Amino acid sequence: MKALVADRNLASRLLNLARGGKTTFGPAGRVTDVPKPTISADEILVKVTAVALNPTDFKHLDIISPPGSILGCDFAGEVVEVGANASKSWKVGDRAAGVVHGGLYPDRGSFAEYLRTDWDLAWHVPSEVSDADATTFGVSATTAVLTLNLHLGLPWPGEAPPSPASSGEQIFIYGGSTSAGLFHIQIAKAAGYTVVTTASPHSHELVKSYGADAVFDYRSPSVAEDIVKEHPGISKAVDCYSEGKSTDICGEVLRNKGGKVVTLLPSTGPKIPGVTYELVMAYTMMGRPFQWLAPIGPKYEAKPDDRKGLARFYASLPGIVNAGTLRPIPVEVSDGGFEDILAGLNRLREKKVSGKKLVVKF
Ligand SMILES: NC(=O)c1ccc[n+]([C@@H]2O[C@H](COP(=O)([O-])OP(=O)(O)OC[C@H]3O[C@@H](n4cnc5c(N)ncnc54)[C@H](OP(=O)(O)O)[C@@H]3O)[C@@H](O)[C@H]2O)c1
């Protein structure tokens, strides 16, 4: 089958890392023929019809991925083979979508004609939802479940009406117009929270349309002060941008009450006493230990509870989407296959995508 595989050696990836990921050395990804994956009894094989792009894909291509690994995490498609243990949930011809740990394995990644995935880490796409829209419930949506439901303990979407205890509680989502932010806003609203967020003025209507109650421009030098003035009681925050001053601003917003900030990238700035900072990585939801920049980079243990969380979310997602509790985020769809993926990753690398997900159809 055809697949987009990483093609940078360790030296060029280390150079990219040293340059803060801002420039790219060595050849880019390569579209090539690789063996069609074979599945285990616990997996399904999906013929991929659409993929969504994430910043993690170009970061893998530039820095993390060993040569030969298939890139890409988010997918939608049609089930073409079902492992023996998967047949209670899947049959050939079903529509499936989900997220895989792309960019690390030679036989696991969504930028390919076929992908293998654990049967319980994919979800049944309802007939009203297009493949392009279905792809948006990948990295961005599942990260929101990891931060909000697993790390901050918010009620799970669609499982029970918000309790009086959580109704009216406030949460700060930095970067509401990022793909991750738009899902964070929706899940926090579904849990009954009042959502305070940041976005550029051109994104204010967008974040409000996804449920934000109050939105502030992150470029204002007094943004943290302004938020605290109007919302002094916030004790939970997620930093959906996690670059520059974003985590510092989250800490300042929580300074009054103390609490927890969850970040999506490592934070290096000053820490506010009484505020704890936790870094999450969506890959811990996929159930396998992994290492970045092997053999010299950090190793990560599998986290079975995170994996259970992803399976729980995907099991309930068809009902949640049908009920309108969560909706796909805006998409820009193209149908140019692998070439469009590389072009789209360049746009993400250059930070030229705002308030939407780039989706490529095969
Ligand atoms: N740890 C994890 O598991 C995990 C999971 C998902 C994402 N991430 C990381 O989280 C980051 C966001 O990912 P994403 O896919 O959600 O991003 P994205 O959709 O590509 O983000 C685009 C948005 O970034 C916003 N933006 C640009 N500069 C900003 C700033 N200084 N402050 C706040 N927002 C800014 C823009 O908003 P405006 O147009 O409104 O300015 C734009 O809408 C990436 O670095 C990604 O790698 C990590």
Short mmCIF file of N, CA and C in Angstrom, two decimals, residues 53-62 64-65 71 73 102 139 283 292 345 348:
data_model
loop_
_atom_site.label_atom_id
_atom_site.label_comp_id
_atom_site.label_asym_id
_atom_site.label_seq_id
_atom_site.Cartn_x
_atom_site.Cartn_y
_atom_site.Cartn_z
N LEU A 53 -5.19 16.69 10.06
CA LEU A 53 -3.78 17.01 10.35
C LEU A 53 -3.66 17.69 11.70
N ASN A 54 -2.59 17.39 12.40
CA ASN A 54 -2.32 17.97 13.72
C ASN A 54 -0.89 18.49 13.77
N PRO A 55 -0.63 19.51 14.61
CA PRO A 55 0.77 19.96 14.76
C PRO A 55 1.71 18.82 15.14
N THR A 56 1.21 17.85 15.90
CA THR A 56 2.09 16.74 16.29
C THR A 56 2.63 15.99 15.08
N ASP A 57 1.90 16.01 13.95
CA ASP A 57 2.38 15.28 12.77
C ASP A 57 3.66 15.90 12.22
N PHE A 58 3.70 17.26 12.11
CA PHE A 58 4.95 17.83 11.58
C PHE A 58 6.06 17.78 12.63
N LYS A 59 5.66 17.83 13.93
CA LYS A 59 6.71 17.73 14.96
C LYS A 59 7.34 16.33 14.92
N HIS A 60 6.50 15.32 14.67
CA HIS A 60 7.05 13.97 14.52
C HIS A 60 7.95 13.91 13.29
N LEU A 61 7.46 14.42 12.18
CA LEU A 61 8.24 14.38 10.93
C LEU A 61 9.59 15.07 11.12
N ASP A 62 9.60 16.22 11.79
CA ASP A 62 10.82 17.02 11.89
C ASP A 62 11.78 16.50 12.96
N ILE A 64 10.73 13.77 15.88
CA ILE A 64 10.55 12.57 16.71
C ILE A 64 10.63 11.25 15.92
N SER A 65 10.09 11.24 14.72
CA SER A 65 9.85 9.94 14.04
C SER A 65 11.10 9.28 13.51
N LEU A 71 3.42 8.22 9.26
CA LEU A 71 2.93 9.40 9.97
C LEU A 71 1.40 9.40 10.05
N CYS A 73 -2.20 10.59 12.69
CA CYS A 73 -2.95 10.06 13.85
C CYS A 73 -4.45 9.94 13.56
N GLY A 102 0.53 7.74 15.44
CA GLY A 102 1.27 7.85 14.19
C GLY A 102 2.67 8.37 14.41
N VAL A 139 -7.03 13.44 17.76
CA VAL A 139 -6.11 13.95 18.78
C VAL A 139 -6.74 15.08 19.61
N TYR A 283 -0.77 10.46 23.70
CA TYR A 283 -0.28 9.12 23.36
C TYR A 283 -0.38 8.13 24.52
N TRP A 292 10.69 8.55 22.70
CA TRP A 292 10.91 9.55 21.66
C TRP A 292 12.40 9.70 21.39
N LEU A 345 0.69 20.23 6.29
CA LEU A 345 1.63 20.23 7.43
C LEU A 345 2.52 21.47 7.39
N LEU A 348 0.53 24.27 8.88
CA LEU A 348 0.49 24.17 10.36
C LEU A 348 1.83 24.59 10.95
#
